[in-house]
Amino acid sequence: MLSVENQIHIYDFVRVISEAINLVSPSLNKHHKIVTCIARRLVQAMKLKSADAQNIIFAALLHDIGIFSDEERDRILTFEAQGIDVNTHAHLGYELLRHFDPLAESAELIKHHHASYCDKGKSVPLGCYIIHLADRVAVLFDESREVLEQVPEILVKIHKTESVFHPDTLAAFARLTEREYFWIEAASSLSYQQALGSMQLSQEVIDLETLRSFAGIVSQIIDFRSSFTATHSKGVAAVAKQLAGLSGFSSNECAMLEIAGLLHDLGKLAVPNEILEKNGSLSEEEFNIIRKHTYYTYTILNKMSGFKQLARWAAFHHERIDGSGYPFHVPGNEFCKLSRIMAVADVVTALTEDRPYRRGMSREKTESVLWQMANEEKLDADIVKLAIEHFSFVNVIRAGAQLEAKREYEALSSLIDEKRKAPQETTLSLVQVPLKQQLAKNEAFTLA
Ligand SMILES: [Fe+2]
Ligand SMILES: [Fe+2]
Ligand SMILES: [Fe+2]
């Protein structure tokens, strides 16, 4: 049976992936943390079963995973959102996660996390309404002001639109709002982990196949941001896996290297779209921003105890044997074989893949670039030799993996188009409704 270098718990992995998608913007980062913190206190106040609570927390951590453009993010992170399409990102988030078994239920919650109670009532799981309320409270926070002074205004806005929220979530919310800690904790991005720390989250360990499937999802999210490199991660992963096999590594090591390949450009989530999509040469400043991506890949993956080695294989792909790479300038003797394979796989894929603005390089040209880099002590000569000896085989595997990724990319793109054309649901009805009920207050509540 294939195994991961150390045990990786599902919660650790979800948390790290949430941090990775949060690299896309500081506002999304804070938003996911605030929503998670509020959702955590709501599930506690509502005394939900721990399995349900866990699905809700995983969904809260990832709920806006389907937002791909800066413009869509800015629109959705506002309260006065009438007329805004809220379907697309919610459905896309669902589509990305639904085939990944440990998150299948969370995916259902993400699908309807903007559902309005007055439209959908009981047809939508309660967890969706918990995330919906947490989400709408979160977008009302004004970072530039003291949180406690904002409470009365936030309550007025939520009560004015109360018909869109589930009554049980409103009742739980009412019990929490009088307690200052609830607001202080939610507004501090430091305290969300502490809030989660008091939950009994599953100790379920992820096996290698599950890890591979989730890494595939993450690679889609990385690559989907730019049509220029829409299938790059899958190509690098396939080439790295084959080169590791040809170098005599075990099937376990090859599978782990494939996962590292899928995640090698994780840090590109921190690079703005306009730089990734720029048609033309990059300015020095833009190039410097791109150069940061491997640092972020390393920092995020290295946070998982079971991923210490994998973080190096993934993040050292722009390091060079003579120390001229970036960002760590890893000395040759610390630049291990699997990291060197990844560096070769990245170059092979970058040279041979088709991009919208150019065709992939011919075999002859690719070989001459690879030999030159090996001669200049940029790439490992033994691995380059292997890649060239088995060029046809490796290239067919790469092209097949990228063709499959292209189909996934096109399916996601057409799903987005379809959702954008569909009749829109809006985040909130801004019609003022009278308070239907005095919210329940002061019920017994224990802080954990
Ligand atoms: Fe959302
Ligand atoms: Fe959200
Ligand atoms: Fe890269």
Short mmCIF file of C-alpha atoms and ligand atoms in Angstrom, two decimals:
data_model
loop_
_atom_site.label_atom_id
_atom_site.label_comp_id
_atom_site.label_asym_id
_atom_site.label_seq_id
_atom_site.Cartn_x
_atom_site.Cartn_y
_atom_site.Cartn_z
CA MET A 1 0.00 0.00 0.00
CA LEU A 2 1.30 3.43 -0.86
CA SER A 3 1.95 5.70 2.09
CA VAL A 4 2.60 9.34 2.82
CA GLU A 5 5.91 10.18 4.53
CA ASN A 6 4.01 11.01 7.71
CA GLN A 7 0.35 10.95 8.53
CA ILE A 8 -1.64 13.84 7.12
CA HIS A 9 -4.96 14.61 8.74
CA ILE A 10 -7.80 15.82 6.60
CA TYR A 11 -8.21 18.98 8.68
CA ASP A 12 -4.53 19.93 8.27
CA PHE A 13 -4.81 19.52 4.54
CA VAL A 14 -8.02 21.56 4.25
CA ARG A 15 -6.51 24.31 6.41
CA VAL A 16 -3.35 24.48 4.29
CA ILE A 17 -5.35 24.55 1.05
CA SER A 18 -7.55 27.27 2.52
CA GLU A 19 -4.39 29.27 3.26
CA ALA A 20 -3.21 28.68 -0.29
CA ILE A 21 -6.42 29.96 -1.90
CA ASN A 22 -6.29 32.89 0.49
CA LEU A 23 -2.99 33.92 -1.15
CA VAL A 24 -5.14 35.19 -4.02
CA SER A 25 -5.98 38.27 -1.96
CA PRO A 26 -5.67 39.62 1.57
CA SER A 27 -9.41 40.38 1.59
CA LEU A 28 -10.34 36.78 0.71
CA ASN A 29 -7.91 35.57 3.35
CA LYS A 30 -9.54 37.62 6.11
CA HIS A 31 -13.00 36.80 4.80
CA HIS A 32 -12.52 33.02 5.00
CA LYS A 33 -11.12 33.31 8.51
CA ILE A 34 -13.94 35.53 9.79
CA VAL A 35 -16.64 33.33 8.22
CA THR A 36 -15.03 30.21 9.71
CA CYS A 37 -14.82 31.80 13.14
CA ILE A 38 -18.46 32.93 13.12
CA ALA A 39 -19.67 29.59 11.70
CA ARG A 40 -17.75 27.78 14.42
CA ARG A 41 -19.55 29.74 17.17
CA LEU A 42 -22.93 29.28 15.44
CA VAL A 43 -22.57 25.49 15.23
CA GLN A 44 -21.52 25.47 18.87
CA ALA A 45 -24.50 27.60 19.95
CA MET A 46 -26.81 25.37 17.90
CA LYS A 47 -25.29 22.24 19.48
CA LEU A 48 -24.86 20.43 16.17
CA LYS A 49 -23.40 16.93 15.97
CA SER A 50 -19.64 16.97 15.53
CA ALA A 51 -19.75 15.35 12.06
CA ASP A 52 -22.14 18.04 10.81
CA ALA A 53 -20.10 20.75 12.53
CA GLN A 54 -16.94 19.51 10.82
CA ASN A 55 -18.52 19.55 7.35
CA ILE A 56 -19.69 23.10 7.99
CA ILE A 57 -16.25 24.24 9.16
CA PHE A 58 -14.51 22.66 6.14
CA ALA A 59 -17.08 24.34 3.88
CA ALA A 60 -16.56 27.68 5.66
CA LEU A 61 -12.78 27.43 5.22
CA LEU A 62 -13.15 26.84 1.48
CA HIS A 63 -16.55 28.34 0.64
CA ASP A 64 -15.34 30.97 -1.86
CA ILE A 65 -12.86 28.60 -3.55
CA GLY A 66 -14.81 29.11 -6.79
CA ILE A 67 -14.02 32.83 -7.06
CA PHE A 68 -11.47 33.20 -9.84
CA SER A 69 -11.46 36.84 -10.78
CA ASP A 70 -10.57 39.92 -8.73
CA GLU A 71 -13.67 41.66 -9.98
CA GLU A 72 -16.00 38.84 -8.91
CA ARG A 73 -14.35 38.73 -5.50
CA ASP A 74 -14.82 42.46 -4.92
CA ARG A 75 -18.51 42.22 -5.86
CA ILE A 76 -19.26 39.22 -3.69
CA LEU A 77 -17.49 40.58 -0.64
CA THR A 78 -20.02 43.42 -0.33
CA PHE A 79 -23.31 43.37 1.54
CA GLU A 80 -25.43 45.47 -0.81
CA ALA A 81 -25.28 42.84 -3.46
CA GLN A 82 -28.66 43.02 -5.15
CA GLY A 83 -28.57 41.88 -8.76
CA ILE A 84 -25.20 40.23 -8.38
CA ASP A 85 -24.74 36.71 -9.65
CA VAL A 86 -23.97 34.54 -6.66
CA ASN A 87 -24.49 31.25 -8.42
CA THR A 88 -21.32 30.99 -10.42
CA HIS A 89 -18.66 30.89 -7.71
CA ALA A 90 -20.83 28.72 -5.44
CA HIS A 91 -21.44 26.15 -8.19
CA LEU A 92 -17.86 26.21 -9.30
CA GLY A 93 -16.70 25.60 -5.73
CA TYR A 94 -19.12 22.65 -5.58
CA GLU A 95 -17.90 21.27 -8.91
CA LEU A 96 -14.28 21.49 -7.82
CA LEU A 97 -14.80 19.61 -4.56
CA ARG A 98 -17.73 17.25 -5.08
CA HIS A 99 -15.71 14.31 -6.43
CA PHE A 100 -13.32 14.44 -3.51
CA ASP A 101 -14.94 12.03 -1.03
CA PRO A 102 -13.83 13.56 2.31
CA LEU A 103 -15.28 16.93 1.20
CA ALA A 104 -18.35 15.74 -0.73
CA GLU A 105 -20.76 16.95 1.98
CA SER A 106 -18.93 20.24 2.40
CA ALA A 107 -19.22 20.68 -1.38
CA GLU A 108 -23.03 20.44 -1.08
CA LEU A 109 -22.96 23.19 1.55
CA ILE A 110 -20.77 25.39 -0.65
CA LYS A 111 -23.19 24.97 -3.57
CA HIS A 112 -25.96 26.77 -1.70
CA HIS A 113 -24.01 29.03 0.64
CA HIS A 114 -25.84 32.11 -0.67
CA ALA A 115 -29.28 30.45 -0.64
CA SER A 116 -32.06 32.65 0.64
CA TYR A 117 -34.33 31.00 3.24
CA CYS A 118 -37.42 32.77 1.90
CA ASP A 119 -36.81 31.19 -1.52
CA LYS A 120 -35.52 27.75 -0.64
CA GLY A 121 -36.70 27.03 2.92
CA LYS A 122 -36.09 23.48 4.05
CA SER A 123 -34.88 22.19 0.69
CA VAL A 124 -31.38 23.40 1.52
CA PRO A 125 -29.27 21.86 4.34
CA LEU A 126 -29.06 23.90 7.54
CA GLY A 127 -25.27 24.14 7.17
CA CYS A 128 -25.72 26.30 4.05
CA TYR A 129 -27.71 28.82 6.07
CA ILE A 130 -25.09 28.85 8.81
CA ILE A 131 -22.41 29.75 6.26
CA HIS A 132 -24.75 32.24 4.59
CA LEU A 133 -25.36 34.14 7.84
CA ALA A 134 -21.68 33.98 8.85
CA ASP A 135 -20.73 35.20 5.38
CA ARG A 136 -23.09 38.19 5.35
CA VAL A 137 -22.07 39.22 8.89
CA ALA A 138 -18.41 38.92 7.85
CA VAL A 139 -18.74 41.25 4.86
CA LEU A 140 -20.19 43.93 7.14
CA PHE A 141 -17.00 44.19 9.21
CA ASP A 142 -15.15 47.44 8.61
CA GLU A 143 -11.52 46.76 9.31
CA SER A 144 -10.65 50.43 9.78
CA ARG A 145 -12.94 50.75 12.82
CA GLU A 146 -13.15 49.23 16.27
CA VAL A 147 -15.29 46.11 15.97
CA LEU A 148 -17.45 46.59 19.07
CA GLU A 149 -18.64 50.02 17.95
CA GLN A 150 -19.89 48.44 14.71
CA VAL A 151 -22.12 45.86 16.39
CA PRO A 152 -25.37 47.92 16.47
CA GLU A 153 -25.11 48.77 12.75
CA ILE A 154 -24.34 45.17 11.80
CA LEU A 155 -27.36 43.94 13.78
CA VAL A 156 -29.65 46.49 12.13
CA LYS A 157 -28.53 45.40 8.65
CA ILE A 158 -28.93 41.71 9.42
CA HIS A 159 -32.36 42.22 10.99
CA LYS A 160 -33.55 44.30 8.05
CA THR A 161 -32.87 41.34 5.76
CA GLU A 162 -33.77 38.61 8.21
CA SER A 163 -36.17 36.82 5.86
CA VAL A 164 -33.22 35.48 3.86
CA PHE A 165 -31.72 33.74 6.90
CA HIS A 166 -32.86 30.53 8.60
CA PRO A 167 -34.70 31.35 11.88
CA ASP A 168 -32.58 28.85 13.84
CA THR A 169 -29.38 30.51 12.69
CA LEU A 170 -30.77 33.92 13.65
CA ALA A 171 -31.75 32.63 17.10
CA ALA A 172 -28.24 31.26 17.69
CA PHE A 173 -26.74 34.48 16.37
CA ALA A 174 -28.86 36.50 18.79
CA ARG A 175 -27.49 34.49 21.71
CA LEU A 176 -23.94 35.24 20.60
CA THR A 177 -24.22 38.91 19.73
CA GLU A 178 -24.41 40.11 23.33
CA ARG A 179 -21.07 38.54 24.15
CA GLU A 180 -18.18 40.78 23.27
CA TYR A 181 -15.76 37.87 22.83
CA PHE A 182 -17.77 36.69 19.81
CA TRP A 183 -17.05 39.91 17.93
CA ILE A 184 -13.47 40.35 19.15
CA GLU A 185 -12.61 36.78 18.16
CA ALA A 186 -14.24 37.04 14.72
CA ALA A 187 -12.51 40.34 13.92
CA SER A 188 -9.08 39.05 14.87
CA SER A 189 -7.61 36.87 12.15
CA LEU A 190 -5.28 35.48 14.82
CA SER A 191 -8.02 33.83 16.83
CA TYR A 192 -9.68 31.66 14.21
CA GLN A 193 -7.30 28.79 14.79
CA GLN A 194 -7.88 29.04 18.50
CA ALA A 195 -11.64 28.89 17.91
CA LEU A 196 -11.16 25.79 15.78
CA GLY A 197 -8.71 24.30 18.25
CA SER A 198 -11.55 23.77 20.71
CA MET A 199 -13.48 21.64 18.17
CA GLN A 200 -13.27 17.90 18.00
CA LEU A 201 -12.16 17.57 14.41
CA SER A 202 -11.72 14.19 12.80
CA GLN A 203 -8.33 12.56 13.10
CA GLU A 204 -9.00 10.79 9.81
CA VAL A 205 -5.76 10.28 7.93
CA ILE A 206 -5.59 10.83 4.17
CA ASP A 207 -4.15 8.04 2.06
CA LEU A 208 -1.98 8.67 -0.96
CA GLU A 209 -4.73 8.17 -3.56
CA THR A 210 -6.98 10.68 -1.78
CA LEU A 211 -4.11 13.11 -1.50
CA ARG A 212 -3.42 12.74 -5.22
CA SER A 213 -7.03 13.45 -6.08
CA PHE A 214 -7.13 16.61 -3.95
CA ALA A 215 -3.77 17.78 -5.27
CA GLY A 216 -5.33 17.42 -8.75
CA ILE A 217 -8.15 19.76 -7.71
CA VAL A 218 -5.67 22.27 -6.32
CA SER A 219 -3.66 22.14 -9.55
CA GLN A 220 -6.84 23.02 -11.46
CA ILE A 221 -7.32 26.04 -9.22
CA ILE A 222 -3.70 27.13 -9.75
CA ASP A 223 -3.75 26.65 -13.51
CA PHE A 224 -7.28 27.90 -14.10
CA ARG A 225 -6.20 31.42 -13.22
CA SER A 226 -4.24 31.77 -16.42
CA SER A 227 -5.11 30.45 -19.87
CA PHE A 228 -1.38 30.75 -20.69
CA THR A 229 -0.43 27.91 -18.40
CA ALA A 230 -3.82 26.20 -18.05
CA THR A 231 -2.45 22.66 -18.06
CA HIS A 232 1.12 23.23 -16.88
CA SER A 233 0.94 21.61 -13.41
CA LYS A 234 -0.52 18.35 -14.74
CA GLY A 235 2.23 18.21 -17.38
CA VAL A 236 5.02 18.80 -14.85
CA ALA A 237 3.52 16.20 -12.48
CA ALA A 238 3.34 13.56 -15.23
CA VAL A 239 6.91 14.20 -16.47
CA ALA A 240 8.34 14.26 -12.92
CA LYS A 241 6.63 10.97 -12.08
CA GLN A 242 8.00 9.27 -15.22
CA LEU A 243 11.53 10.61 -14.73
CA ALA A 244 11.50 9.42 -11.11
CA GLY A 245 10.39 5.96 -12.25
CA LEU A 246 13.12 5.86 -14.91
CA SER A 247 15.65 6.92 -12.24
CA GLY A 248 14.72 3.87 -10.13
CA PHE A 249 12.64 5.49 -7.39
CA SER A 250 9.92 3.38 -5.74
CA SER A 251 6.28 3.64 -6.82
CA ASN A 252 5.58 5.39 -3.51
CA GLU A 253 8.23 8.03 -4.18
CA CYS A 254 7.03 8.46 -7.76
CA ALA A 255 3.46 9.02 -6.54
CA MET A 256 4.61 11.56 -3.94
CA LEU A 257 6.66 13.37 -6.58
CA GLU A 258 3.59 13.48 -8.82
CA ILE A 259 1.70 15.20 -5.98
CA ALA A 260 4.62 17.62 -5.55
CA GLY A 261 4.38 18.35 -9.29
CA LEU A 262 0.67 19.09 -9.05
CA LEU A 263 1.43 21.56 -6.25
CA HIS A 264 4.75 23.00 -7.48
CA ASP A 265 3.26 26.33 -8.59
CA LEU A 266 0.93 26.66 -5.58
CA GLY A 267 2.54 30.01 -4.74
CA LYS A 268 1.33 31.40 -8.09
CA LEU A 269 -1.99 31.93 -6.34
CA ALA A 270 -0.27 34.96 -4.78
CA VAL A 271 0.53 36.44 -8.20
CA PRO A 272 -2.12 38.88 -9.54
CA ASN A 273 -4.06 37.73 -12.61
CA GLU A 274 -2.97 40.67 -14.73
CA ILE A 275 0.67 39.59 -14.38
CA LEU A 276 -0.06 35.90 -15.07
CA GLU A 277 -2.13 36.87 -18.12
CA LYS A 278 0.13 39.61 -19.43
CA ASN A 279 0.66 39.33 -23.16
CA GLY A 280 4.16 40.67 -23.64
CA SER A 281 7.37 41.01 -21.69
CA LEU A 282 7.24 41.56 -17.95
CA SER A 283 8.61 44.64 -16.23
CA GLU A 284 11.29 44.12 -13.58
CA GLU A 285 8.72 44.68 -10.84
CA GLU A 286 6.31 42.13 -12.36
CA PHE A 287 9.08 39.59 -12.76
CA ASN A 288 10.06 40.07 -9.12
CA ILE A 289 6.47 39.38 -8.08
CA ILE A 290 6.43 36.15 -10.13
CA ARG A 291 9.75 35.09 -8.60
CA LYS A 292 8.13 34.99 -5.18
CA HIS A 293 5.86 32.08 -6.09
CA THR A 294 8.23 29.25 -5.11
CA TYR A 295 8.84 30.85 -1.73
CA TYR A 296 5.09 30.68 -1.05
CA THR A 297 4.86 27.13 -2.37
CA TYR A 298 7.54 26.14 0.14
CA THR A 299 6.13 28.06 3.10
CA ILE A 300 2.62 26.69 2.69
CA LEU A 301 3.51 23.05 2.05
CA ASN A 302 6.15 23.05 4.77
CA LYS A 303 3.43 23.81 7.34
CA MET A 304 2.22 20.21 7.08
CA SER A 305 4.31 17.86 9.15
CA GLY A 306 3.89 15.08 6.58
CA PHE A 307 4.99 17.32 3.72
CA LYS A 308 8.45 18.49 4.80
CA GLN A 309 10.28 16.64 2.03
CA LEU A 310 7.54 17.12 -0.52
CA ALA A 311 7.71 20.89 0.09
CA ARG A 312 11.35 20.81 -1.07
CA TRP A 313 10.64 18.70 -4.15
CA ALA A 314 7.83 21.05 -5.15
CA ALA A 315 9.38 24.41 -4.28
CA PHE A 316 12.94 23.99 -5.54
CA HIS A 317 11.98 23.76 -9.22
CA HIS A 318 13.64 27.10 -10.06
CA GLU A 319 16.79 26.28 -8.08
CA ARG A 320 19.87 25.44 -10.14
CA ILE A 321 22.82 23.13 -9.45
CA ASP A 322 25.34 25.97 -9.60
CA GLY A 323 23.33 27.93 -7.01
CA SER A 324 22.11 30.49 -9.53
CA GLY A 325 18.39 29.66 -9.18
CA TYR A 326 15.86 31.19 -6.83
CA PRO A 327 14.70 31.89 -4.18
CA PHE A 328 16.85 29.85 -1.75
CA HIS A 329 20.01 29.35 -3.85
CA VAL A 330 20.14 25.81 -2.47
CA PRO A 331 23.72 24.54 -2.60
CA GLY A 332 24.25 21.62 -5.01
CA ASN A 333 24.87 19.10 -2.23
CA GLU A 334 21.47 19.92 -0.63
CA PHE A 335 19.66 19.89 -3.95
CA CYS A 336 18.36 16.33 -3.74
CA LYS A 337 17.69 14.08 -6.72
CA LEU A 338 13.88 14.36 -6.58
CA SER A 339 14.06 18.18 -6.47
CA ARG A 340 16.44 18.04 -9.46
CA ILE A 341 13.97 15.83 -11.32
CA MET A 342 11.25 18.40 -10.66
CA ALA A 343 13.47 21.18 -12.03
CA VAL A 344 14.05 19.18 -15.25
CA ALA A 345 10.33 18.29 -15.48
CA ASP A 346 9.41 21.98 -15.18
CA VAL A 347 11.80 22.97 -17.99
CA VAL A 348 10.79 20.05 -20.25
CA THR A 349 7.11 20.90 -19.82
CA ALA A 350 7.58 24.66 -20.24
CA LEU A 351 9.51 24.11 -23.50
CA THR A 352 7.30 21.46 -25.09
CA GLU A 353 3.78 22.58 -24.09
CA ASP A 354 1.66 24.66 -26.46
CA ARG A 355 0.63 28.07 -25.14
CA PRO A 356 -1.98 30.39 -26.64
CA TYR A 357 0.73 32.65 -28.06
CA ARG A 358 3.18 30.00 -29.32
CA ARG A 359 3.55 26.34 -30.23
CA GLY A 360 5.66 24.00 -28.10
CA MET A 361 9.30 23.66 -29.09
CA SER A 362 10.44 20.88 -31.44
CA ARG A 363 12.27 17.85 -30.07
CA GLU A 364 15.61 19.07 -31.52
CA LYS A 365 15.35 22.53 -29.98
CA THR A 366 14.19 21.15 -26.63
CA GLU A 367 17.13 18.74 -26.51
CA SER A 368 19.60 21.47 -27.34
CA VAL A 369 18.24 23.77 -24.59
CA LEU A 370 18.33 20.91 -22.07
CA TRP A 371 21.93 19.98 -22.98
CA GLN A 372 22.99 23.60 -22.74
CA MET A 373 21.47 23.91 -19.27
CA ALA A 374 23.14 20.67 -18.21
CA ASN A 375 26.51 21.84 -19.54
CA GLU A 376 26.16 25.14 -17.67
CA GLU A 377 25.43 23.19 -14.46
CA LYS A 378 21.90 24.53 -14.23
CA LEU A 379 20.21 21.13 -14.55
CA ASP A 380 21.36 17.66 -13.49
CA ALA A 381 23.15 16.10 -16.49
CA ASP A 382 22.14 12.52 -15.60
CA ILE A 383 18.46 13.44 -15.46
CA VAL A 384 18.71 15.46 -18.67
CA LYS A 385 20.34 12.45 -20.34
CA LEU A 386 17.50 10.22 -19.16
CA ALA A 387 14.85 12.70 -20.36
CA ILE A 388 16.48 12.86 -23.79
CA GLU A 389 16.95 9.08 -24.09
CA HIS A 390 13.27 8.53 -23.31
CA PHE A 391 12.04 11.73 -24.93
CA SER A 392 9.26 10.20 -27.07
CA PHE A 393 7.78 8.22 -24.18
CA VAL A 394 8.02 11.09 -21.68
CA ASN A 395 6.59 13.54 -24.19
CA VAL A 396 3.59 11.33 -25.00
CA ILE A 397 2.84 10.99 -21.27
CA ARG A 398 3.14 14.78 -20.84
CA ALA A 399 0.92 15.53 -23.83
CA GLY A 400 -1.71 13.02 -22.63
CA ALA A 401 -1.80 14.51 -19.14
CA GLN A 402 -2.08 18.02 -20.54
CA LEU A 403 -4.82 17.00 -22.97
CA GLU A 404 -6.84 15.62 -20.05
CA ALA A 405 -6.20 18.84 -18.10
CA LYS A 406 -7.28 20.88 -21.13
CA ARG A 407 -10.61 19.02 -21.21
CA GLU A 408 -11.10 19.74 -17.50
CA TYR A 409 -10.22 23.39 -18.10
CA GLU A 410 -12.73 23.66 -20.94
CA ALA A 411 -15.44 21.90 -18.91
CA LEU A 412 -14.93 24.37 -16.05
CA SER A 413 -14.91 27.33 -18.45
CA SER A 414 -18.16 26.26 -20.09
CA LEU A 415 -19.71 25.66 -16.67
CA ILE A 416 -18.87 29.24 -15.72
CA ASP A 417 -20.38 30.55 -18.98
CA GLU A 418 -23.51 28.48 -18.42
CA LYS A 419 -23.92 29.73 -14.85
CA ARG A 420 -23.40 33.33 -15.91
CA LYS A 421 -26.15 32.99 -18.50
CA ALA A 422 -28.58 31.26 -16.09
CA PRO A 423 -31.22 33.33 -14.24
CA GLN A 424 -29.46 34.92 -11.30
CA GLU A 425 -30.02 34.47 -7.62
CA THR A 426 -28.97 37.45 -5.59
CA THR A 427 -27.26 37.53 -2.24
CA LEU A 428 -29.85 39.52 -0.38
CA SER A 429 -33.29 40.90 -0.85
CA LEU A 430 -32.86 44.51 0.16
CA VAL A 431 -36.57 45.00 0.69
CA GLN A 432 -36.97 45.94 4.32
CA VAL A 433 -39.04 43.46 6.28
CA PRO A 434 -40.38 44.00 9.79
CA LEU A 435 -38.85 42.00 12.61
CA LYS A 436 -41.01 38.90 12.76
CA GLN A 437 -39.89 37.74 16.09
CA GLN A 438 -38.03 38.79 19.14
CA LEU A 439 -34.89 36.69 18.89
CA ALA A 440 -34.30 34.24 21.67
CA LYS A 441 -31.79 35.52 24.17
CA ASN A 442 -29.65 34.47 27.08
CA GLU A 443 -29.96 30.72 26.68
CA ALA A 444 -27.34 28.65 28.44
CA PHE A 445 -24.10 28.77 26.52
CA THR A 446 -20.67 27.46 27.30
CA LEU A 447 -17.50 28.92 25.92
CA ALA A 448 -15.14 26.24 24.63
FE FE B 1 -19.63 33.23 -1.52
FE FE B 2 -17.94 34.38 1.27
FE FE B 3 7.31 27.80 -11.25
#
